[in-house]
Short mmCIF file of C-alpha atoms in Angstrom, two decimals:
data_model
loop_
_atom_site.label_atom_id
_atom_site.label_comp_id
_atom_site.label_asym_id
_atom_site.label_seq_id
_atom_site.Cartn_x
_atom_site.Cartn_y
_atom_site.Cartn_z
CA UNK A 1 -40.10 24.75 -44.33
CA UNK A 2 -40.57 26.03 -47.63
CA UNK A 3 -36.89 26.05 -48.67
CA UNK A 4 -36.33 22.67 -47.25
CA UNK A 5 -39.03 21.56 -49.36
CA UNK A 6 -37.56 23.35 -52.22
CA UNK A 7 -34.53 21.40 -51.51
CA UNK A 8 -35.94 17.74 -51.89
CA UNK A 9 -35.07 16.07 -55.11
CA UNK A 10 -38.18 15.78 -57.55
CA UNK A 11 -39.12 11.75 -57.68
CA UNK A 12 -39.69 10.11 -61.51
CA UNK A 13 -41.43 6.90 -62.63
CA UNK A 14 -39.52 4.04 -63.85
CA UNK A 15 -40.40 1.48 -65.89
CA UNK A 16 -38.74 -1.67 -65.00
CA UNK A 17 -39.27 -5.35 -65.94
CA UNK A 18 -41.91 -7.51 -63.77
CA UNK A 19 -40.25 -10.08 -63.02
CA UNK A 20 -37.34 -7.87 -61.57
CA UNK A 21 -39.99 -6.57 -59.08
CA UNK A 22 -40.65 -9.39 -56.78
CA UNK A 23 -36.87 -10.16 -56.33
CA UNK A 24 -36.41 -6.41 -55.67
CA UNK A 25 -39.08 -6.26 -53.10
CA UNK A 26 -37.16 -9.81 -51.49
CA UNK A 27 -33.83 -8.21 -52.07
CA UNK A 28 -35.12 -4.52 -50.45
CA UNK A 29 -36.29 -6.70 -47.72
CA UNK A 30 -33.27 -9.12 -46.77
CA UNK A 31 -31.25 -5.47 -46.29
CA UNK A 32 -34.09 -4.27 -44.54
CA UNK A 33 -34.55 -1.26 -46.49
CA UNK A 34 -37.40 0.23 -48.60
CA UNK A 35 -37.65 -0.53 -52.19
CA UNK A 36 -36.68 3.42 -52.93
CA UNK A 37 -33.90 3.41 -51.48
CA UNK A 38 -32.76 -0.45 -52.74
CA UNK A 39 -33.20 1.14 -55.96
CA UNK A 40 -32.00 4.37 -55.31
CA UNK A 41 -28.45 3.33 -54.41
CA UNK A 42 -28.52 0.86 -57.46
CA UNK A 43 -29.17 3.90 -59.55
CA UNK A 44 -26.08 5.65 -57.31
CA UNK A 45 -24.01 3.25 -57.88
CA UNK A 46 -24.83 3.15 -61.41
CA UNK A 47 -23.95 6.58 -61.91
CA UNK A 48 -20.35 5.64 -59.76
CA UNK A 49 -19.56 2.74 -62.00
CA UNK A 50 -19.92 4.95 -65.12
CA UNK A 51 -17.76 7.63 -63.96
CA UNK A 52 -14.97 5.58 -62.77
CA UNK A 53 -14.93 4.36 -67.04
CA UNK A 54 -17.08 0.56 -66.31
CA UNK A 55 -19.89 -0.56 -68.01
CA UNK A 56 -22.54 -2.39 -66.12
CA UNK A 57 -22.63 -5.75 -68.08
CA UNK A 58 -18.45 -5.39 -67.31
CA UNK A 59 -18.95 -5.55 -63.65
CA UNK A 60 -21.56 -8.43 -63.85
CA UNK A 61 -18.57 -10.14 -65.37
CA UNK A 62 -16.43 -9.11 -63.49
CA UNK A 63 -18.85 -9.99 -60.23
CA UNK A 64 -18.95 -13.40 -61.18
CA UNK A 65 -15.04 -14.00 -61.33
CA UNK A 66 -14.27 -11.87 -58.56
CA UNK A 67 -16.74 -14.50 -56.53
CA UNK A 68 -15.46 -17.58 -58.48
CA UNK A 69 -12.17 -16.51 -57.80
CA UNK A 70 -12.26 -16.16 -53.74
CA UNK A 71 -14.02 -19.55 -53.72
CA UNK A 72 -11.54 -21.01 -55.75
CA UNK A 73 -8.31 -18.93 -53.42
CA UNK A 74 -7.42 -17.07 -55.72
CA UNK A 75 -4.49 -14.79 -54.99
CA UNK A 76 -2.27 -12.03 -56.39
CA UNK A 77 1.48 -11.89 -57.04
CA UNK A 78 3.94 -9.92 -58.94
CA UNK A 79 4.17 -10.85 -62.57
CA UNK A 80 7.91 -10.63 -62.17
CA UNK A 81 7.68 -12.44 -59.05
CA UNK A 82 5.21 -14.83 -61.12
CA UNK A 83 8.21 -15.42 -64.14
CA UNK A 84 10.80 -16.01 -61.89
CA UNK A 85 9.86 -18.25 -59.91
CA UNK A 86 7.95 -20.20 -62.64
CA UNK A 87 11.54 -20.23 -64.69
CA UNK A 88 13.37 -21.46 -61.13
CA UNK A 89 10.86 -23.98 -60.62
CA UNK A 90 10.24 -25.20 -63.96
CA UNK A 91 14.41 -25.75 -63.77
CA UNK A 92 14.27 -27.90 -61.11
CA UNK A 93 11.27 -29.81 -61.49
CA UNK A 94 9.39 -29.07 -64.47
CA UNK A 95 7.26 -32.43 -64.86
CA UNK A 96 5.84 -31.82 -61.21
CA UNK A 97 5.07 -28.20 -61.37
CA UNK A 98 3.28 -29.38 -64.94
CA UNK A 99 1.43 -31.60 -63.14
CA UNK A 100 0.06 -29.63 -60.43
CA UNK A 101 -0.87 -26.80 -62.88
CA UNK A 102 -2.84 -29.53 -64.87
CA UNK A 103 -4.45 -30.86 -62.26
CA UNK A 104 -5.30 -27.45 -60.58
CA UNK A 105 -6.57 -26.62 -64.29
CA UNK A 106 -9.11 -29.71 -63.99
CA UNK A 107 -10.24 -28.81 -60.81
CA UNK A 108 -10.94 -24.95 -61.49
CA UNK A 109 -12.88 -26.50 -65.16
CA UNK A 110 -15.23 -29.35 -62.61
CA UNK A 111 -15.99 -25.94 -60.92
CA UNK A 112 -16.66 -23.44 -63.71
CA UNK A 113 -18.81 -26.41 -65.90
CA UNK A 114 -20.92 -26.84 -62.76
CA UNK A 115 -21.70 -23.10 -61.52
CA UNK A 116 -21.64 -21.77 -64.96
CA UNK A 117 -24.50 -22.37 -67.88
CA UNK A 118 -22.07 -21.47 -70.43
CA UNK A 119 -18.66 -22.39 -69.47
CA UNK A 120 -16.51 -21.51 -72.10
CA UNK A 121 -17.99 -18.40 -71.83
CA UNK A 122 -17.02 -18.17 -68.25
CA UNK A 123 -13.27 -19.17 -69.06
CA UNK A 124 -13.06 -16.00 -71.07
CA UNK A 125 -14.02 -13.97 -68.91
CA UNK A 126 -12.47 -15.20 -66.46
CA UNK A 127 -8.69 -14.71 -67.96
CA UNK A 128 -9.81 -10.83 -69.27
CA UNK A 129 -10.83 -10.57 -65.73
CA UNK A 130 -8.00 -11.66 -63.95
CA UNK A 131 -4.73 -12.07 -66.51
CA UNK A 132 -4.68 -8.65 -67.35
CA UNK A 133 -0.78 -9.89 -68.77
CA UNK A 134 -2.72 -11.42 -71.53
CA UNK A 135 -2.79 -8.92 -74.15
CA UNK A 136 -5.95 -11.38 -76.18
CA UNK A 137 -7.88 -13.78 -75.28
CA UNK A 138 -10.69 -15.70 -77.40
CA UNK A 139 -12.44 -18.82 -75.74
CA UNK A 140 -14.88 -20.25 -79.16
CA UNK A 141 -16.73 -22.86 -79.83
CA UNK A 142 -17.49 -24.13 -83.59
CA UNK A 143 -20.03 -27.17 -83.09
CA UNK A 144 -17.69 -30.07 -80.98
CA UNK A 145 -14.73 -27.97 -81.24
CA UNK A 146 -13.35 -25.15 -78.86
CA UNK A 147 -10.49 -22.96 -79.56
CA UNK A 148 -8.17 -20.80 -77.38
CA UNK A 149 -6.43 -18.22 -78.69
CA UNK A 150 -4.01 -16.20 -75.66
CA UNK A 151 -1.97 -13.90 -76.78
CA UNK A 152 0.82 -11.87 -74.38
CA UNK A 153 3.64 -9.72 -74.99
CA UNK A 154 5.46 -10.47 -71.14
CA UNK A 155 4.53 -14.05 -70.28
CA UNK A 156 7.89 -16.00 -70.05
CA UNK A 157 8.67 -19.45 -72.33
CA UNK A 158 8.13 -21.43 -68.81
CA UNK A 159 5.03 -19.00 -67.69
CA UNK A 160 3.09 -19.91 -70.93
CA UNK A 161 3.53 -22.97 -70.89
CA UNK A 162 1.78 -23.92 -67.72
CA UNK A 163 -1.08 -21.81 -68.17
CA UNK A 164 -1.33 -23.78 -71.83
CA UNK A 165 -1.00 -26.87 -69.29
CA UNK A 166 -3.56 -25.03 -66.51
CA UNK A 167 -6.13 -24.10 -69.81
CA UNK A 168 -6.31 -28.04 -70.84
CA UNK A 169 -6.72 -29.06 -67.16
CA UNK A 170 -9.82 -26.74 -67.38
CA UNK A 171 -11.51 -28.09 -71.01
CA UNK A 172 -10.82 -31.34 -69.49
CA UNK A 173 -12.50 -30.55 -66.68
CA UNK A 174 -15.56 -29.34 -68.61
CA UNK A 175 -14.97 -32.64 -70.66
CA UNK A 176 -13.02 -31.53 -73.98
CA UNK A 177 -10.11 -33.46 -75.22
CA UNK A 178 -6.86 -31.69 -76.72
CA UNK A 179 -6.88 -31.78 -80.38
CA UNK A 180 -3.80 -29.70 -81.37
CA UNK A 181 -1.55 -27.28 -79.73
CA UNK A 182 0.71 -24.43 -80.73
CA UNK A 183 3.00 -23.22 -78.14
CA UNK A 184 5.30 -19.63 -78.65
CA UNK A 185 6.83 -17.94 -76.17
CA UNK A 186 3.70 -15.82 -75.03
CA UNK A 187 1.39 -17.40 -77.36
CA UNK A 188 -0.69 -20.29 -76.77
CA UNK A 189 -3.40 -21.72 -79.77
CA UNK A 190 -5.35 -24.82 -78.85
CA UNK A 191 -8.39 -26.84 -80.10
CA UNK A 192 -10.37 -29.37 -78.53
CA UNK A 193 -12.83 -31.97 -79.09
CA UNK A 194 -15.80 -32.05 -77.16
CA UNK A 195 -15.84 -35.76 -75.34
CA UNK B 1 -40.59 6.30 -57.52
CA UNK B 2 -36.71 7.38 -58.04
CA UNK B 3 -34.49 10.42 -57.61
CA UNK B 4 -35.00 12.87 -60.79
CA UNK B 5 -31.46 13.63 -60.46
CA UNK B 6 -30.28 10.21 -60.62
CA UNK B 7 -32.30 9.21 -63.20
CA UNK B 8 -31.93 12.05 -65.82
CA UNK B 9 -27.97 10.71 -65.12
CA UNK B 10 -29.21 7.34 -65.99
CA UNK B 11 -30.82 8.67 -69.34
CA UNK B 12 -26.99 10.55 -70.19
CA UNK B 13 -25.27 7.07 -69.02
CA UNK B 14 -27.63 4.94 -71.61
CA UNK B 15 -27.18 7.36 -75.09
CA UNK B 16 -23.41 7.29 -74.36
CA UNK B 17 -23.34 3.55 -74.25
CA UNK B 18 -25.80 3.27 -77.13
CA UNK B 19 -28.83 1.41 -75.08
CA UNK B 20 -32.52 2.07 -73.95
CA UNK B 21 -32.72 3.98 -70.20
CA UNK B 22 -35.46 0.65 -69.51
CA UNK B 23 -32.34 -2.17 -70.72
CA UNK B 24 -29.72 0.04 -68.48
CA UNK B 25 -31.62 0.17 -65.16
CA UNK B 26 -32.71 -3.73 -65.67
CA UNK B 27 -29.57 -4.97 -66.15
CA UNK B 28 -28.57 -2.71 -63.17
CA UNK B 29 -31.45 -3.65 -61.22
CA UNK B 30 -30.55 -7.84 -61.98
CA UNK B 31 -26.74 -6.84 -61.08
CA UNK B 32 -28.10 -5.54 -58.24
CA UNK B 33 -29.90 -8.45 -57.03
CA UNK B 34 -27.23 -11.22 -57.93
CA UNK B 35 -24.86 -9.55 -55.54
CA UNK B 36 -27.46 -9.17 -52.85
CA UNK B 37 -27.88 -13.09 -53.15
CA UNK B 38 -24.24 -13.49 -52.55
CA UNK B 39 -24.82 -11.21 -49.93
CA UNK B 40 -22.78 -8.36 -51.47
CA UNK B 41 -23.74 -5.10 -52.09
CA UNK B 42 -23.83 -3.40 -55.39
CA UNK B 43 -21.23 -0.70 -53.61
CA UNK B 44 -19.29 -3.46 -52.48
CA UNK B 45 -18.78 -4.80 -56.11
CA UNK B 46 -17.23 -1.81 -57.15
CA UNK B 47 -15.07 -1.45 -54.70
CA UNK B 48 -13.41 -4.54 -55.43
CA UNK B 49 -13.36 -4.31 -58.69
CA UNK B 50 -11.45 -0.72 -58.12
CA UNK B 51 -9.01 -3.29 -56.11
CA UNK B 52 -8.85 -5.40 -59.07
CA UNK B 53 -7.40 -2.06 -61.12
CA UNK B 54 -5.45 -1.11 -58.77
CA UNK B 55 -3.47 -4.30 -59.06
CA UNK B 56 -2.90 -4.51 -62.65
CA UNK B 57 -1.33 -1.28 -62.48
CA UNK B 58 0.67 -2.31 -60.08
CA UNK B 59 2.14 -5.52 -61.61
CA UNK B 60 0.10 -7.99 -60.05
CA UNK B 61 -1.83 -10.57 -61.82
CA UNK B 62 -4.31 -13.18 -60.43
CA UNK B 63 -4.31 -16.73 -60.26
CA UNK B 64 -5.04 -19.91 -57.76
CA UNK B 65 -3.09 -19.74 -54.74
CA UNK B 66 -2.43 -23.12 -54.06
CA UNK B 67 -0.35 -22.64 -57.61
CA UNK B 68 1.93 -19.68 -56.16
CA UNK B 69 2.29 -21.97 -53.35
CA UNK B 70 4.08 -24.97 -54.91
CA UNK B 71 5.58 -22.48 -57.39
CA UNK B 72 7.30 -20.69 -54.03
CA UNK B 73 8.36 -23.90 -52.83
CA UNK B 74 9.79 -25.26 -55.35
CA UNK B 75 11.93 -22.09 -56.42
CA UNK B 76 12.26 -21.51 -52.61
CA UNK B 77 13.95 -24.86 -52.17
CA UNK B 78 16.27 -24.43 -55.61
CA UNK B 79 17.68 -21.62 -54.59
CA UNK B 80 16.61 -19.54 -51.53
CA UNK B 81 19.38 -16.93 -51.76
CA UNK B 82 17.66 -15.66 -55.80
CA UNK B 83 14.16 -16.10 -54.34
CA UNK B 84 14.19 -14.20 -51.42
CA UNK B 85 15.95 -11.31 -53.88
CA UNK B 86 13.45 -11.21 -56.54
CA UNK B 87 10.33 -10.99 -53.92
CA UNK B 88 12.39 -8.18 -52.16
CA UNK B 89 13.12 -6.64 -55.19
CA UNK B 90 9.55 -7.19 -56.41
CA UNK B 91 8.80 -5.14 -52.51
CA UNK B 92 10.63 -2.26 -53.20
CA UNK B 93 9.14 -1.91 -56.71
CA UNK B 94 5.38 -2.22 -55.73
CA UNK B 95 6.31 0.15 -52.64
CA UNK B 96 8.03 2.59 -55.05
CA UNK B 97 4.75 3.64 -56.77
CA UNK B 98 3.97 5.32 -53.89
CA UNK B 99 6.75 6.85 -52.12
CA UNK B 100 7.04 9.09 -55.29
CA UNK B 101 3.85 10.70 -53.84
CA UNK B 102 5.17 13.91 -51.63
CA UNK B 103 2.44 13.91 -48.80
CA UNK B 104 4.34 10.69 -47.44
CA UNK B 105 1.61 9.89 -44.49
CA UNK B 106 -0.78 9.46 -47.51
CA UNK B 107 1.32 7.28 -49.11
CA UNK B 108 1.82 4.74 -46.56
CA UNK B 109 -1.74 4.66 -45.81
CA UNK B 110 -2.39 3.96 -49.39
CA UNK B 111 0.18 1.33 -49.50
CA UNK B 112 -1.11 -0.30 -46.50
CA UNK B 113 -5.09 -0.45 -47.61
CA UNK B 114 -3.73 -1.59 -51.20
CA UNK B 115 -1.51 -4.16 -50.00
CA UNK B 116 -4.16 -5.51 -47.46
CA UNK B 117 -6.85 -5.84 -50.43
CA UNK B 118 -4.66 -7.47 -52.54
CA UNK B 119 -3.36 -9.85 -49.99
CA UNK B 120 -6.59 -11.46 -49.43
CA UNK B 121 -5.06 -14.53 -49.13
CA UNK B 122 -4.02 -13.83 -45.56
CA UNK B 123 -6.94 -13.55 -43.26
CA UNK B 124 -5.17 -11.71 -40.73
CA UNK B 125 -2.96 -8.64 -42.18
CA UNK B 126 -2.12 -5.72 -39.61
CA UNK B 127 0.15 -2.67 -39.58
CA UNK B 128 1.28 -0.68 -36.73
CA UNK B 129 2.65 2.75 -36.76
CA UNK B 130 4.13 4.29 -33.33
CA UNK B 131 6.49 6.83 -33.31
CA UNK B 132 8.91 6.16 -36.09
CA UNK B 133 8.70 2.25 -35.26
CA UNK B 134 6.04 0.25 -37.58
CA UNK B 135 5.15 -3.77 -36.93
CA UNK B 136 3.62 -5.60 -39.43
CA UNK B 137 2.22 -9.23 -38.82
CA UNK B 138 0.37 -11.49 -41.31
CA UNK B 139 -1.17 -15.15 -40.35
CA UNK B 140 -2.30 -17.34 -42.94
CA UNK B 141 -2.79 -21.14 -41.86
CA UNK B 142 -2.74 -20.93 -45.88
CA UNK B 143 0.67 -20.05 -46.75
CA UNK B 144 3.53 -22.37 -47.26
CA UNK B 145 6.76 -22.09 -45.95
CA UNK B 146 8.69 -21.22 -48.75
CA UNK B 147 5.64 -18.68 -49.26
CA UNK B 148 5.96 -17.37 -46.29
CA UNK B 149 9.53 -16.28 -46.19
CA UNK B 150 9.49 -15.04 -49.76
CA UNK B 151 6.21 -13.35 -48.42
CA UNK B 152 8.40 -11.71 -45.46
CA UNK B 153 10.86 -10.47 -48.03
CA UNK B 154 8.36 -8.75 -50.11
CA UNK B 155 7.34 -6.49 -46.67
CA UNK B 156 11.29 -5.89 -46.01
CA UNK B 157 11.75 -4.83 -49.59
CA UNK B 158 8.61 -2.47 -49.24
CA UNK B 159 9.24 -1.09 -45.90
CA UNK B 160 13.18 -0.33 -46.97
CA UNK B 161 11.53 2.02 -49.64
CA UNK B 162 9.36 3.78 -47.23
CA UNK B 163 13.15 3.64 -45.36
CA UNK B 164 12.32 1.58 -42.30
CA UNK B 165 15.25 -0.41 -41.23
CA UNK B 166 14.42 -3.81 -40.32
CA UNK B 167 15.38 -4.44 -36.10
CA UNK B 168 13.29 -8.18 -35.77
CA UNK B 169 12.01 -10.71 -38.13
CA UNK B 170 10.04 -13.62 -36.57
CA UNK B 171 9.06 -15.80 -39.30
CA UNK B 172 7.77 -19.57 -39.37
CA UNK B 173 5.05 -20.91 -41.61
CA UNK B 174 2.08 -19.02 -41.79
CA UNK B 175 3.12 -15.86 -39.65
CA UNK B 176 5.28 -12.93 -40.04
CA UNK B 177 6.08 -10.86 -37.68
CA UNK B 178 8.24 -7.68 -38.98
CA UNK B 179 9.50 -4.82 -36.64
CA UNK B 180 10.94 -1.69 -38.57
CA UNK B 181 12.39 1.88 -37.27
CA UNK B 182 12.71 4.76 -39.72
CA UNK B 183 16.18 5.62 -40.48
CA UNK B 184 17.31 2.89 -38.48
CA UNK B 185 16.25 4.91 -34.95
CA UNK B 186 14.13 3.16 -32.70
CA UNK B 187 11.70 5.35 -30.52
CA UNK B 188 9.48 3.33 -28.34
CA UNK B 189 7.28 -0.34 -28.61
CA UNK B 190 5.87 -0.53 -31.91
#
């Protein structure tokens, strides 16, 4: 009895905000578990996310695209599977494929300008999070204007050119108008006018 | 109340990313409860996010699938022969990573939980191993038919690497249904 005592972890205080407290006690109770151990495996899980090289405001990023992103279908393919068959296609029907990037673009920006408060913002993150073969990425806004900036050292002529297509498709969508474009072979530098 | 243990970890965690222990088990605490809205767990974030890793190092990037689709169809319809190549190619590469691992049972497990994360596309993804005969089917009403082939090839391309032999291929749009012996010796039903 003694020993096992011996053996339970000493408990601290923690100081945490107030407002956090009522949604923890709603959270604790949706999973049907005590508020100790809702915040216990936070803290565990805390201590994982460290170890494995994250930072916590990372993973709320990354939360929110990884949710965004299986509402919106999001899938994975090979890059290599991703240049060819964007160099094939863009061969044989380039205006089409354009088009359907474009419009997919819009679509994706109605989406991000209505779940997100800052949507720009959200773009951003979402291409660090999920076009890890962009080597930089800057999404900024200066008053009416915003400015992308995506730089990559594999993307294909064809490839970056319809995500320059796909990235316009989303500022229209959040209701910015192309200003000017510069398109290189993995490097795509737009501004636009907010409408 | 909290864990000692777990919290003098916290304190470590917040000097080594230069904030206050009180900001670093906040913003914890909010992550914590924006998943549980979305009724995922804080575990379950991390998980996928070590799925999201996982596929960068493996070649894979992200994007809307209804774009890979008409992509696949399009280059599928051009020229099938080149298509079907570079996603079979693009199979035995992906597989490669992990037949270079000795303890080969690992390896194909490994294979087969990756490739079922990152093919979260398909609702349905299952692998069969009996004897030295495997069966892998996917159903997606999703999946185009170009897609779906080029889809197929990718599996051949990885199971070739793993050296399975390909005896039956039943393929229309939205299924695949792949039958493969090791070393080209079939053993029993798979």
């Amino acid at each position: 009895m003694v020993k096992k005592l011996a053996q339970r972890k000493e408990k601290k205080l923690v100081y945490i905000n107030y407002d956090l407290v009522e949604e923890i006690t709603k959270a604790a109770r949706r999973r049907g578990e005590t508020i100790t151990k809702f915040l216990e495996e936070a803290l565990m899980q805390a201590v994982k996310v460290t170890s494995a090289g994250y930072d916590i405001k990372q993973l709320g990023q990354f939360f929110e695209v990884m949710y965004a992103q299986k509402i919106l279908g999001g899938a994975f393919v090979p890059l290599d599977v991703l240049n060819f068959l964007t160099a094939t296609a863009c061969k044989t029907d380039k205006e089409h494929v354009t088009d359907v990037w474009f419009e997919s673009g819009k679509w994706h920006g109605k989406y991000l300008k209505e779940r997100f408060y800052d949507p720009l913002k959200a773009l951003e993150d979402f291409l660090e999070a999920s076009r890890w073969d962009l080597n930089e990425i800057e999404v900024k806004r200066f008053g009416a204007t915003a400015r992308v900036r995506c730089v990559s050292t594999v993307l294909s002529d064809d490839a970056t050119r319809l995500l320059a297509k796909f990235i316009e498709g989303i500022l229209q969508g959040f209701g910015y108008k192309l200003q000017k474009c510069d398109l290189l072979k993995g490097m795509i530098v737009q501004e636009f006018i907010d409408e | 109340m909290a864990r000692e243990d777990l919290l003098n970890r916290i304190v470590e965690i917040a000097k080594e990313q230069g904030c206050s222990q009180f900001e670093l088990i906040n913003e914890l605490f909010q992550l914590a409860i924006d998943s549980d809205e979305l009724n995922f767990s804080l575990k379950h974030v991390i998980e996928e996010r070590k799925v999201f890793e996982t596929a960068k190092i493996s070649g894979f990037v992200l994007g809307l699938e209804r774009l890979w689709y008409d992509l696949a169809d399009v280059a599928y319809a051009k020229d099938k022969r080149a298509s079907l190549k570079n996603w079979f190619e693009s199979g035995v590469w992906f597989a490669m990573r992990y037949t270079t691992n000795n303890a080969q049972s690992f390896s194909f497990d490994q294979f087969k939980n990756d490739l079922s994360a990152f093919t979260w596309n398909a609702p349905e993804m299952k692998f069969e191993l009996v004897g030295k005969n495997v069966s892998i089917s996917v159903t997606s009403p999703r999946f185009t038919e170009g897609y779906t082939y080029l889809f197929a090839s990718f599996l051949s391309g990885a199971m070739e690497t793993f050296g399975y032999k390909s005896i039956s291929q039943e393929v229309s749009r939205g299924i695949i249904r792949l039958n493969a012996v090791k070393d080209g010796k079939e053993t029993g039903t798979a």
